[in-house]
mmCIF file of C-alpha atoms in Angstrom:
data_model
loop_
_atom_site.group_PDB
_atom_site.id
_atom_site.type_symbol
_atom_site.label_atom_id
_atom_site.label_comp_id
_atom_site.label_asym_id
_atom_site.label_seq_id
_atom_site.Cartn_x
_atom_site.Cartn_y
_atom_site.Cartn_z
ATOM 1 C CA UNK A 1 4.958 12.187 -27.678
ATOM 2 C CA UNK A 2 8.472 12.904 -26.444
ATOM 3 C CA UNK A 3 9.881 10.411 -28.974
ATOM 4 C CA UNK A 4 7.691 11.633 -31.838
ATOM 5 C CA UNK A 5 8.766 15.213 -31.213
ATOM 6 C CA UNK A 6 12.410 14.266 -31.569
ATOM 7 C CA UNK A 7 11.796 12.655 -34.955
ATOM 8 C CA UNK A 8 10.708 15.932 -36.592
ATOM 9 C CA UNK A 9 13.036 17.665 -39.072
ATOM 10 C CA UNK A 10 13.588 21.256 -37.945
ATOM 11 C CA UNK A 11 14.461 24.088 -40.292
ATOM 12 C CA UNK A 12 17.338 26.375 -39.328
ATOM 13 C CA UNK A 13 16.048 29.391 -37.392
ATOM 14 C CA UNK A 14 16.822 32.670 -39.127
ATOM 15 C CA UNK A 15 17.106 36.034 -37.411
ATOM 16 C CA UNK A 16 13.569 37.093 -38.359
ATOM 17 C CA UNK A 17 12.035 33.832 -37.186
ATOM 18 C CA UNK A 18 13.897 33.932 -33.877
ATOM 19 C CA UNK A 19 12.953 37.572 -33.304
ATOM 20 C CA UNK A 20 9.304 36.804 -34.062
ATOM 21 C CA UNK A 21 9.314 33.803 -31.760
ATOM 22 C CA UNK A 22 10.695 35.934 -28.929
ATOM 23 C CA UNK A 23 8.113 38.664 -29.492
ATOM 24 C CA UNK A 24 5.241 36.197 -29.514
ATOM 25 C CA UNK A 25 6.673 34.610 -26.385
ATOM 26 C CA UNK A 26 6.687 38.072 -24.754
ATOM 27 C CA UNK A 27 2.997 38.437 -25.575
ATOM 28 C CA UNK A 28 2.107 34.991 -24.223
ATOM 29 C CA UNK A 29 4.053 35.710 -21.018
ATOM 30 C CA UNK A 30 2.377 39.053 -20.271
ATOM 31 C CA UNK A 31 0.419 39.316 -17.006
ATOM 32 C CA UNK A 32 -3.369 39.214 -17.226
ATOM 33 C CA UNK A 33 -3.594 42.917 -16.444
ATOM 34 C CA UNK A 34 -1.821 43.818 -19.699
ATOM 35 C CA UNK A 35 -3.429 41.601 -22.342
ATOM 36 C CA UNK A 36 -6.940 40.330 -23.098
ATOM 37 C CA UNK A 37 -7.296 36.536 -22.870
ATOM 38 C CA UNK A 38 -8.343 36.342 -26.529
ATOM 39 C CA UNK A 39 -5.069 37.952 -27.633
ATOM 40 C CA UNK A 40 -3.060 35.626 -25.420
ATOM 41 C CA UNK A 41 -4.793 32.571 -26.845
ATOM 42 C CA UNK A 42 -4.149 33.694 -30.421
ATOM 43 C CA UNK A 43 -0.500 34.409 -29.618
ATOM 44 C CA UNK A 44 -0.289 30.963 -28.017
ATOM 45 C CA UNK A 45 -1.638 29.311 -31.162
ATOM 46 C CA UNK A 46 0.966 31.124 -33.272
ATOM 47 C CA UNK A 47 3.790 30.232 -30.876
ATOM 48 C CA UNK A 48 2.750 26.593 -30.765
ATOM 49 C CA UNK A 49 2.752 26.387 -34.561
ATOM 50 C CA UNK A 50 6.232 27.936 -34.691
ATOM 51 C CA UNK A 51 7.535 25.498 -32.072
ATOM 52 C CA UNK A 52 6.580 22.561 -34.276
ATOM 53 C CA UNK A 53 9.437 23.710 -36.552
ATOM 54 C CA UNK A 54 11.838 25.015 -33.894
ATOM 55 C CA UNK A 55 14.845 23.322 -32.351
ATOM 56 C CA UNK A 56 15.544 22.266 -28.779
ATOM 57 C CA UNK A 57 17.197 25.571 -27.850
ATOM 58 C CA UNK A 58 14.069 27.560 -28.712
ATOM 59 C CA UNK A 59 11.816 25.125 -26.939
ATOM 60 C CA UNK A 60 13.928 25.185 -23.782
ATOM 61 C CA UNK A 61 13.797 28.976 -23.901
ATOM 62 C CA UNK A 62 9.993 28.912 -24.097
ATOM 63 C CA UNK A 63 9.636 26.254 -21.414
ATOM 64 C CA UNK A 64 11.886 28.151 -19.006
ATOM 65 C CA UNK A 65 10.097 31.444 -19.644
ATOM 66 C CA UNK A 66 6.597 30.010 -19.300
ATOM 67 C CA UNK A 67 7.316 27.938 -16.186
ATOM 68 C CA UNK A 68 6.316 30.891 -14.003
ATOM 69 C CA UNK A 69 3.207 31.807 -15.999
ATOM 70 C CA UNK A 70 -0.215 30.748 -14.722
ATOM 71 C CA UNK A 71 -2.038 32.318 -17.682
ATOM 72 C CA UNK A 72 -0.151 30.724 -20.594
ATOM 73 C CA UNK A 73 -2.386 28.604 -22.866
ATOM 74 C CA UNK A 74 -2.433 25.101 -21.494
ATOM 75 C CA UNK A 75 -2.297 23.417 -24.882
ATOM 76 C CA UNK A 76 1.054 25.149 -25.422
ATOM 77 C CA UNK A 77 2.251 24.105 -21.957
ATOM 78 C CA UNK A 78 1.164 20.495 -22.478
ATOM 79 C CA UNK A 79 3.025 20.350 -25.772
ATOM 80 C CA UNK A 80 6.244 21.586 -24.168
ATOM 81 C CA UNK A 81 5.783 19.312 -21.129
ATOM 82 C CA UNK A 82 5.475 16.312 -23.453
ATOM 83 C CA UNK A 83 8.555 17.225 -25.459
ATOM 84 C CA UNK A 84 11.905 15.644 -24.602
ATOM 85 C CA UNK A 85 12.887 15.844 -20.961
ATOM 86 C CA UNK A 86 15.388 18.698 -21.366
ATOM 87 C CA UNK A 87 12.572 20.862 -22.762
ATOM 88 C CA UNK A 88 9.900 19.647 -20.362
ATOM 89 C CA UNK A 89 11.874 19.809 -17.126
ATOM 90 C CA UNK A 90 11.363 23.517 -16.204
ATOM 91 C CA UNK A 91 7.603 23.193 -16.604
ATOM 92 C CA UNK A 92 7.349 19.870 -14.798
ATOM 93 C CA UNK A 93 9.361 21.215 -11.881
ATOM 94 C CA UNK A 94 7.900 24.700 -11.536
ATOM 95 C CA UNK A 95 4.677 25.333 -13.458
ATOM 96 C CA UNK A 96 1.511 25.670 -11.390
ATOM 97 C CA UNK A 97 -0.684 26.096 -14.462
ATOM 98 C CA UNK A 98 -1.344 22.367 -14.996
ATOM 99 C CA UNK A 99 -4.542 20.812 -13.710
ATOM 100 C CA UNK A 100 -4.992 17.161 -12.808
ATOM 101 C CA UNK A 101 -6.036 16.167 -16.326
ATOM 102 C CA UNK A 102 -2.960 17.839 -17.802
ATOM 103 C CA UNK A 103 -0.626 16.026 -15.420
ATOM 104 C CA UNK A 104 -2.370 12.694 -15.949
ATOM 105 C CA UNK A 105 -1.991 13.081 -19.733
ATOM 106 C CA UNK A 106 1.692 13.988 -19.338
ATOM 107 C CA UNK A 107 2.212 10.910 -17.167
ATOM 108 C CA UNK A 108 0.580 8.610 -19.729
ATOM 109 C CA UNK A 109 2.292 10.073 -22.800
ATOM 110 C CA UNK A 110 5.910 10.607 -21.723
ATOM 111 C CA UNK A 111 8.997 8.874 -20.329
ATOM 112 C CA UNK A 112 10.120 7.625 -16.905
ATOM 113 C CA UNK A 113 12.172 10.822 -16.470
ATOM 114 C CA UNK A 114 9.047 12.926 -16.943
ATOM 115 C CA UNK A 115 7.073 10.750 -14.524
ATOM 116 C CA UNK A 116 9.809 10.859 -11.903
ATOM 117 C CA UNK A 117 9.777 14.659 -11.988
ATOM 118 C CA UNK A 118 5.970 14.751 -11.764
ATOM 119 C CA UNK A 119 6.143 12.351 -8.800
ATOM 120 C CA UNK A 120 8.227 14.930 -6.923
ATOM 121 C CA UNK A 121 5.743 17.791 -7.395
ATOM 122 C CA UNK A 122 3.989 19.181 -4.345
ATOM 123 C CA UNK A 123 0.332 18.501 -3.558
ATOM 124 C CA UNK A 124 -0.325 15.849 -6.172
ATOM 125 C CA UNK A 125 -3.991 14.848 -6.259
ATOM 126 C CA UNK A 126 -5.402 11.325 -6.059
ATOM 127 C CA UNK A 127 -6.087 11.420 -9.816
ATOM 128 C CA UNK A 128 -2.453 12.111 -10.661
ATOM 129 C CA UNK A 129 -1.017 9.584 -8.203
ATOM 130 C CA UNK A 130 -3.434 6.997 -9.645
ATOM 131 C CA UNK A 131 -2.152 7.734 -13.166
ATOM 132 C CA UNK A 132 1.471 7.345 -12.050
ATOM 133 C CA UNK A 133 0.619 4.147 -10.171
ATOM 134 C CA UNK A 134 -1.044 2.685 -13.260
ATOM 135 C CA UNK A 135 2.310 2.795 -15.074
ATOM 136 C CA UNK A 136 3.926 1.078 -12.089
ATOM 137 C CA UNK A 137 7.644 1.868 -12.492
ATOM 138 C CA UNK A 138 9.274 0.908 -9.164
ATOM 139 C CA UNK A 139 11.779 3.792 -8.976
ATOM 140 C CA UNK A 140 9.042 6.304 -9.782
ATOM 141 C CA UNK A 141 6.667 4.723 -7.278
ATOM 142 C CA UNK A 142 9.264 4.880 -4.514
ATOM 143 C CA UNK A 143 9.702 8.597 -5.184
ATOM 144 C CA UNK A 144 5.946 9.093 -5.223
ATOM 145 C CA UNK A 145 5.409 7.198 -1.959
ATOM 146 C CA UNK A 146 8.144 9.282 -0.334
ATOM 147 C CA UNK A 147 6.354 12.487 -1.394
ATOM 148 C CA UNK A 148 4.578 13.494 1.822
ATOM 149 C CA UNK A 149 2.361 16.063 0.064
ATOM 150 C CA UNK A 150 0.955 13.587 -2.474
ATOM 151 C CA UNK A 151 -2.497 12.118 -1.845
ATOM 152 C CA UNK A 152 -3.588 8.545 -2.634
ATOM 153 C CA UNK A 153 -7.059 7.133 -3.199
ATOM 154 C CA UNK A 154 -7.983 3.966 -1.325
ATOM 155 C CA UNK A 155 -8.239 2.050 -4.605
ATOM 156 C CA UNK A 156 -4.704 3.146 -5.507
ATOM 157 C CA UNK A 157 -3.485 1.985 -2.100
ATOM 158 C CA UNK A 158 -5.173 -1.384 -2.735
ATOM 159 C CA UNK A 159 -3.145 -1.787 -5.923
ATOM 160 C CA UNK A 160 0.091 -0.671 -4.282
ATOM 161 C CA UNK A 161 -0.329 -3.100 -1.391
ATOM 162 C CA UNK A 162 -0.778 -5.904 -3.922
ATOM 163 C CA UNK A 163 2.253 -4.657 -5.884
ATOM 164 C CA UNK A 164 4.374 -4.544 -2.707
ATOM 165 C CA UNK A 165 4.325 -8.341 -2.609
ATOM 166 C CA UNK A 166 6.570 -8.402 -5.691
ATOM 167 C CA UNK A 167 8.288 -5.092 -4.906
ATOM 168 C CA UNK A 168 9.287 -5.281 -1.196
ATOM 169 C CA UNK A 169 10.926 -1.839 -1.329
ATOM 170 C CA UNK A 170 7.408 -0.334 -1.285
ATOM 171 C CA UNK A 171 6.634 -1.747 2.169
ATOM 172 C CA UNK A 172 8.695 0.657 4.361
ATOM 173 C CA UNK A 173 7.258 3.586 2.407
ATOM 174 C CA UNK A 174 3.668 2.347 2.461
ATOM 175 C CA UNK A 175 3.652 1.732 6.200
ATOM 176 C CA UNK A 176 4.333 5.416 6.857
ATOM 177 C CA UNK A 177 1.584 6.700 4.560
ATOM 178 C CA UNK A 178 -1.372 8.327 6.301
ATOM 179 C CA UNK A 179 -3.679 6.649 3.759
ATOM 180 C CA UNK A 180 -2.706 3.136 4.911
ATOM 181 C CA UNK A 181 -5.709 1.310 6.384
ATOM 182 C CA UNK A 182 -5.457 -1.435 9.023
ATOM 183 C CA UNK A 183 -6.639 -3.944 6.419
ATOM 184 C CA UNK A 184 -3.777 -2.884 4.129
ATOM 185 C CA UNK A 185 -1.248 -3.182 6.940
ATOM 186 C CA UNK A 186 -2.477 -6.578 8.142
ATOM 187 C CA UNK A 187 -2.229 -8.023 4.638
ATOM 188 C CA UNK A 188 1.185 -6.474 3.942
ATOM 189 C CA UNK A 189 2.537 -7.905 7.215
ATOM 190 C CA UNK A 190 3.000 -11.331 5.650
ATOM 191 C CA UNK A 191 5.646 -10.204 3.137
ATOM 192 C CA UNK A 192 7.062 -7.098 4.854
ATOM 193 C CA UNK A 193 10.561 -6.760 6.320
ATOM 194 C CA UNK A 194 11.144 -6.927 10.080
ATOM 195 C CA UNK A 195 11.177 -3.157 10.697
ATOM 196 C CA UNK A 196 7.951 -2.688 8.754
ATOM 197 C CA UNK A 197 6.320 -5.580 10.598
ATOM 198 C CA UNK A 198 7.162 -3.924 13.922
ATOM 199 C CA UNK A 199 5.486 -0.699 12.792
ATOM 200 C CA UNK A 200 2.433 -2.581 11.559
ATOM 201 C CA UNK A 201 1.967 -4.392 14.860
ATOM 202 C CA UNK A 202 2.497 -1.349 17.064
ATOM 203 C CA UNK A 203 0.763 1.344 14.974
ATOM 204 C CA UNK A 204 -2.000 -0.217 12.957
ATOM 205 C CA UNK A 205 -3.837 -2.556 15.315
ATOM 206 C CA UNK A 206 -6.841 -1.112 17.156
ATOM 207 C CA UNK A 207 -7.748 -2.057 20.730
ATOM 208 C CA UNK A 208 -11.502 -2.527 19.918
ATOM 209 C CA UNK A 209 -12.551 -1.114 23.298
ATOM 210 C CA UNK A 210 -15.499 0.865 21.948
ATOM 211 C CA UNK A 211 -16.758 -1.998 19.796
ATOM 212 C CA UNK A 212 -16.468 -4.445 22.690
ATOM 213 C CA UNK A 213 -18.365 -2.097 24.988
ATOM 214 C CA UNK A 214 -21.141 -1.255 22.536
ATOM 215 C CA UNK A 215 -21.671 -4.862 21.414
ATOM 216 C CA UNK A 216 -21.523 -6.578 24.816
ATOM 217 C CA UNK A 217 -25.261 -7.310 24.874
ATOM 218 C CA UNK A 218 -25.183 -8.685 21.323
ATOM 219 C CA UNK A 219 -22.922 -11.517 22.463
ATOM 220 C CA UNK A 220 -25.660 -12.596 24.884
ATOM 221 C CA UNK A 221 -28.274 -12.446 22.108
ATOM 222 C CA UNK A 222 -26.104 -14.547 19.793
ATOM 223 C CA UNK A 223 -25.488 -17.089 22.556
ATOM 224 C CA UNK A 224 -29.241 -17.412 23.202
ATOM 225 C CA UNK A 225 -29.713 -18.086 19.469
ATOM 226 C CA UNK A 226 -27.016 -20.747 19.644
ATOM 227 C CA UNK A 227 -24.684 -18.797 17.367
ATOM 228 C CA UNK A 228 -26.756 -19.942 14.392
ATOM 229 C CA UNK A 229 -26.543 -16.662 12.440
ATOM 230 C CA UNK A 230 -23.359 -16.938 10.311
ATOM 231 C CA UNK A 231 -23.178 -13.194 9.569
ATOM 232 C CA UNK A 232 -23.383 -12.211 13.243
ATOM 233 C CA UNK A 233 -21.028 -15.030 14.268
ATOM 234 C CA UNK A 234 -18.388 -13.942 11.758
ATOM 235 C CA UNK A 235 -18.499 -10.299 12.852
ATOM 236 C CA UNK A 236 -18.518 -11.097 16.588
ATOM 237 C CA UNK A 237 -15.461 -13.312 16.147
ATOM 238 C CA UNK A 238 -13.502 -10.175 15.299
ATOM 239 C CA UNK A 239 -14.915 -8.111 18.163
ATOM 240 C CA UNK A 240 -14.857 -10.644 21.018
ATOM 241 C CA UNK A 241 -12.393 -9.989 23.854
ATOM 242 C CA UNK A 242 -11.633 -13.573 24.925
ATOM 243 C CA UNK A 243 -9.149 -15.314 22.665
ATOM 244 C CA UNK A 244 -8.863 -18.916 23.797
ATOM 245 C CA UNK A 245 -11.497 -21.427 22.754
ATOM 246 C CA UNK A 246 -12.946 -22.822 25.982
ATOM 247 C CA UNK A 247 -15.102 -25.362 24.195
ATOM 248 C CA UNK A 248 -12.045 -26.756 22.418
ATOM 249 C CA UNK A 249 -10.317 -27.441 25.758
ATOM 250 C CA UNK A 250 -13.123 -29.807 26.756
ATOM 251 C CA UNK A 251 -12.604 -31.871 23.592
ATOM 252 C CA UNK A 252 -8.809 -31.653 23.424
ATOM 253 C CA UNK A 253 -6.419 -34.399 24.527
ATOM 254 C CA UNK A 254 -4.402 -31.614 26.193
ATOM 255 C CA UNK A 255 -5.319 -29.963 29.471
ATOM 256 C CA UNK A 256 -4.543 -26.465 28.210
ATOM 257 C CA UNK A 257 -2.881 -24.489 25.472
ATOM 258 C CA UNK A 258 0.285 -24.480 27.554
ATOM 259 C CA UNK A 259 0.142 -28.268 27.743
ATOM 260 C CA UNK A 260 -0.122 -28.522 23.943
ATOM 261 C CA UNK A 261 2.882 -26.224 23.488
ATOM 262 C CA UNK A 262 4.861 -28.340 25.979
ATOM 263 C CA UNK A 263 4.039 -31.426 23.935
ATOM 264 C CA UNK A 264 5.119 -29.738 20.715
ATOM 265 C CA UNK A 265 8.413 -28.656 22.271
ATOM 266 C CA UNK A 266 9.054 -32.212 23.449
ATOM 267 C CA UNK A 267 8.179 -34.132 20.284
ATOM 268 C CA UNK A 268 8.295 -31.515 17.535
ATOM 269 C CA UNK A 269 5.476 -29.658 15.792
ATOM 270 C CA UNK A 270 3.489 -32.517 14.345
ATOM 271 C CA UNK A 271 0.386 -31.777 12.290
ATOM 272 C CA UNK A 272 -2.052 -32.948 14.983
ATOM 273 C CA UNK A 273 -0.419 -30.844 17.685
ATOM 274 C CA UNK A 274 -0.339 -27.811 15.401
ATOM 275 C CA UNK A 275 -4.042 -28.255 14.751
ATOM 276 C CA UNK A 276 -4.778 -28.518 18.470
ATOM 277 C CA UNK A 277 -2.740 -25.372 19.212
ATOM 278 C CA UNK A 278 -4.847 -23.573 16.625
ATOM 279 C CA UNK A 279 -8.139 -24.831 18.067
ATOM 280 C CA UNK A 280 -7.142 -24.038 21.644
ATOM 281 C CA UNK A 281 -6.029 -20.561 20.540
ATOM 282 C CA UNK A 282 -9.443 -19.887 19.009
ATOM 283 C CA UNK A 283 -8.244 -19.721 15.402
ATOM 284 C CA UNK A 284 -9.003 -21.746 12.290
ATOM 285 C CA UNK A 285 -6.545 -24.264 10.787
ATOM 286 C CA UNK A 286 -5.622 -22.065 7.818
ATOM 287 C CA UNK A 287 -4.758 -19.176 10.171
ATOM 288 C CA UNK A 288 -2.734 -21.436 12.455
ATOM 289 C CA UNK A 289 -0.853 -22.851 9.469
ATOM 290 C CA UNK A 290 -0.045 -19.367 8.212
ATOM 291 C CA UNK A 291 1.256 -18.298 11.635
ATOM 292 C CA UNK A 292 3.305 -21.418 12.304
ATOM 293 C CA UNK A 293 4.905 -21.271 8.850
ATOM 294 C CA UNK A 294 5.718 -17.546 9.027
ATOM 295 C CA UNK A 295 9.407 -17.255 8.001
ATOM 296 C CA UNK A 296 10.136 -14.222 10.157
ATOM 297 C CA UNK A 297 8.421 -15.588 13.239
ATOM 298 C CA UNK A 298 6.808 -12.361 14.432
ATOM 299 C CA UNK A 299 3.397 -13.971 13.922
ATOM 300 C CA UNK A 300 4.314 -16.412 16.700
ATOM 301 C CA UNK A 301 4.858 -13.457 19.032
ATOM 302 C CA UNK A 302 1.366 -12.205 18.156
ATOM 303 C CA UNK A 303 -0.128 -15.649 18.843
ATOM 304 C CA UNK A 304 1.570 -15.966 22.233
ATOM 305 C CA UNK A 305 0.776 -12.438 23.439
ATOM 306 C CA UNK A 306 -2.845 -12.618 22.242
ATOM 307 C CA UNK A 307 -3.535 -15.961 23.946
ATOM 308 C CA UNK A 308 -1.803 -15.070 27.203
ATOM 309 C CA UNK A 309 1.126 -17.454 26.763
ATOM 310 C CA UNK A 310 4.150 -16.368 28.807
ATOM 311 C CA UNK A 311 7.420 -15.566 27.052
ATOM 312 C CA UNK A 312 8.891 -18.990 27.881
ATOM 313 C CA UNK A 313 6.220 -20.585 25.682
ATOM 314 C CA UNK A 314 7.345 -18.462 22.759
ATOM 315 C CA UNK A 315 10.735 -20.149 23.087
ATOM 316 C CA UNK A 316 9.053 -23.549 23.234
ATOM 317 C CA UNK A 317 7.102 -22.882 20.045
ATOM 318 C CA UNK A 318 10.300 -21.703 18.386
ATOM 319 C CA UNK A 319 12.051 -24.923 19.412
ATOM 320 C CA UNK A 320 9.085 -27.055 18.340
ATOM 321 C CA UNK A 321 9.416 -25.585 14.847
ATOM 322 C CA UNK A 322 13.087 -26.653 14.831
ATOM 323 C CA UNK A 323 14.418 -23.115 14.906
ATOM 324 C CA UNK A 324 17.542 -22.348 16.935
ATOM 325 C CA UNK A 325 17.304 -20.237 20.092
ATOM 326 C CA UNK A 326 21.047 -19.573 20.149
ATOM 327 C CA UNK A 327 23.869 -19.327 17.624
ATOM 328 C CA UNK A 328 26.395 -20.237 20.331
ATOM 329 C CA UNK A 329 25.991 -21.112 24.015
ATOM 330 C CA UNK A 330 24.757 -17.976 25.757
ATOM 331 C CA UNK A 331 24.434 -16.048 22.465
ATOM 332 C CA UNK A 332 20.757 -15.612 21.424
ATOM 333 C CA UNK A 333 19.914 -16.171 17.804
ATOM 334 C CA UNK A 334 19.262 -12.704 16.304
ATOM 335 C CA UNK A 335 15.988 -13.746 14.653
ATOM 336 C CA UNK A 336 14.580 -15.173 17.863
ATOM 337 C CA UNK A 337 15.783 -12.106 19.733
ATOM 338 C CA UNK A 338 13.847 -9.917 17.291
ATOM 339 C CA UNK A 339 10.715 -12.037 17.748
ATOM 340 C CA UNK A 340 11.097 -11.925 21.534
ATOM 341 C CA UNK A 341 11.388 -8.133 21.417
ATOM 342 C CA UNK A 342 8.226 -8.002 19.321
ATOM 343 C CA UNK A 343 6.473 -10.037 22.003
ATOM 344 C CA UNK A 344 7.591 -7.558 24.677
ATOM 345 C CA UNK A 345 6.566 -4.355 22.892
ATOM 346 C CA UNK A 346 3.180 -5.649 21.721
ATOM 347 C CA UNK A 347 0.186 -4.991 23.977
ATOM 348 C CA UNK A 348 -2.283 -7.792 24.662
ATOM 349 C CA UNK A 349 -5.204 -5.873 23.172
ATOM 350 C CA UNK A 350 -3.378 -5.059 19.939
ATOM 351 C CA UNK A 351 -2.094 -8.614 19.666
ATOM 352 C CA UNK A 352 -5.642 -9.935 20.076
ATOM 353 C CA UNK A 353 -6.955 -7.523 17.461
ATOM 354 C CA UNK A 354 -4.234 -8.591 15.032
ATOM 355 C CA UNK A 355 -4.827 -12.293 15.606
ATOM 356 C CA UNK A 356 -8.587 -11.907 15.334
ATOM 357 C CA UNK A 357 -8.275 -9.873 12.165
ATOM 358 C CA UNK A 358 -6.044 -12.517 10.588
ATOM 359 C CA UNK A 359 -8.508 -15.223 11.569
ATOM 360 C CA UNK A 360 -11.461 -13.199 10.283
ATOM 361 C CA UNK A 361 -9.837 -12.293 6.979
ATOM 362 C CA UNK A 362 -7.756 -15.374 6.270
ATOM 363 C CA UNK A 363 -10.150 -18.101 7.340
ATOM 364 C CA UNK A 364 -13.747 -16.911 7.297
ATOM 365 C CA UNK A 365 -13.173 -15.252 3.906
ATOM 366 C CA UNK A 366 -10.837 -17.876 2.541
ATOM 367 C CA UNK A 367 -12.360 -20.132 -0.066
ATOM 368 C CA UNK A 368 -9.987 -21.955 -2.427
ATOM 369 C CA UNK A 369 -12.754 -22.325 -5.028
ATOM 370 C CA UNK A 370 -13.640 -18.631 -4.857
ATOM 371 C CA UNK A 371 -10.020 -17.625 -5.143
ATOM 372 C CA UNK A 372 -9.456 -19.855 -8.171
ATOM 373 C CA UNK A 373 -12.576 -18.452 -9.792
ATOM 374 C CA UNK A 374 -11.474 -14.867 -9.183
ATOM 375 C CA UNK A 375 -8.011 -15.624 -10.549
ATOM 376 C CA UNK A 376 -9.423 -17.245 -13.687
ATOM 377 C CA UNK A 377 -11.521 -14.154 -14.382
ATOM 378 C CA UNK A 378 -8.794 -11.721 -13.404
ATOM 379 C CA UNK A 379 -11.302 -9.825 -11.280
ATOM 380 C CA UNK A 380 -13.678 -10.292 -8.317
ATOM 381 C CA UNK A 381 -16.638 -12.506 -9.097
ATOM 382 C CA UNK A 382 -19.357 -10.619 -7.189
ATOM 383 C CA UNK A 383 -19.969 -7.538 -5.062
ATOM 384 C CA UNK A 384 -18.822 -9.243 -1.854
ATOM 385 C CA UNK A 385 -15.581 -10.333 -3.490
ATOM 386 C CA UNK A 386 -15.094 -6.845 -4.897
ATOM 387 C CA UNK A 387 -15.807 -4.793 -1.772
ATOM 388 C CA UNK A 388 -15.226 -7.152 1.165
ATOM 389 C CA UNK A 389 -12.099 -6.223 3.100
ATOM 390 C CA UNK A 390 -11.782 -9.793 4.333
ATOM 391 C CA UNK A 391 -11.962 -11.336 0.872
ATOM 392 C CA UNK A 392 -9.562 -8.775 -0.569
ATOM 393 C CA UNK A 393 -7.064 -9.617 2.185
ATOM 394 C CA UNK A 394 -7.509 -13.339 1.561
ATOM 395 C CA UNK A 395 -6.863 -12.872 -2.153
ATOM 396 C CA UNK A 396 -3.717 -10.875 -1.400
ATOM 397 C CA UNK A 397 -2.295 -13.379 1.076
ATOM 398 C CA UNK A 398 -3.392 -16.656 -0.522
ATOM 399 C CA UNK A 399 -3.998 -15.667 -4.108
ATOM 400 C CA UNK A 400 -0.960 -17.300 -5.681
#
C-alpha cells in the first residue's frame, strides 16, 4: 500500500481545507472523557477521506499527533501506518493502539523499512513475529531476534532454525533465545560457528539424571524381552547411561575403542576403522560419518568425552583424519586448540546426552527414501514426519 499511496495525485491544500483537517484531527485526538466514541468514529471517517487527497506534510502531522492516542480509529491508524515510511514512522515507533492483526497486516503490506521498525517494537506477540518471519528478510530477522521482548512460537523457531543453515548470521542470535529447544540447538550445531557451538554444547544438553533414574527398571524389562520392541529400544537408546557398545567389542578385531583409535592414528582413518570406531562407541554408521567429517571438529570432542576417551585420543583422532596438530613446532594449531578446549569444558553427562541425541535423531530417524519423499512433496509425508523431533532434525541435517 505504501507504493500505491505515493502514486495518488494530491490537490493543493487551501487554507479552509487545512483548517478543517486540523479541527477534525483535534476531535479525533480528544481523550475518551471528552467525546463519545460514535463522534470520534465519524470524525475519523471524515479525516481518513480527507487524507486520501492530502500531501505528505499533512499525513506526517496526523501520524505524529495520533501516535500517542489509544482511542483513535484503527482504520485511520492502519492507513497512516501503511503509507510511505516517513508518514508511518511515528506510529510504528510509538503507537500502542495497534493489535496483533493490525501489525501483521502492516508487516504484509508494507516495505522493509516498515518491517524493520515493527521488529524493534516492545513486546511483540508470537503472531506478529511469525508474520515478520514469513517475509524472511535477513536484516529484519536479525533485528527481530535481537529484540529480547519479542516472543516466538515453536513453529516459527522451527522455520528460523532451518533458515539459519543458509543465513549463518542467525545462529548467534538464535542460540541466546529463551525459546530455543534442545532439538533446535542440536540440529543447528552442524552449521553454527565455533562460539555458537560452544554455547550449544554447554547450555543446551541435559544430563538425563531424572530419566535414567525413573526408567532404570525398564531397561531390565527390555533386556528380558530381548530388545525386540523397536519403539522401546529407540527411546531407551537416548536415555541409557552407558555409551560404549560392549557387544561390539566381542565381535571387533580391536581389543577396545582405544585400540581402534590407535590403529587409525597409525594407518589413517580408513573406512573400516571408522566404522569400527562408530560401533565401539555405540553409534550408528551415519552418525559416526557425520562426526568424523565435521569441518570444525567439535563433534570429535563430544565423541571422545562421551565415550571416556582421554584427551590424548582426541589428538590421535585428529591426526588420523589428516588434520594438523601444530602450525609450527611447539605452536598448537588454533582449530585443534579450540576443539581441545571444548573437550575440557564439556561434562561427560552432557557429552553423552549430545552424542545420544545425535544418534537418536540422525540415525534412527534417518531414512533416505523418506527424506526424498518429503522433499518431493515439499512437506512431511505423515504425522510422524510432521511432528517427530527426530525426523525434523534428520530432515534439517541431511535434507539436501
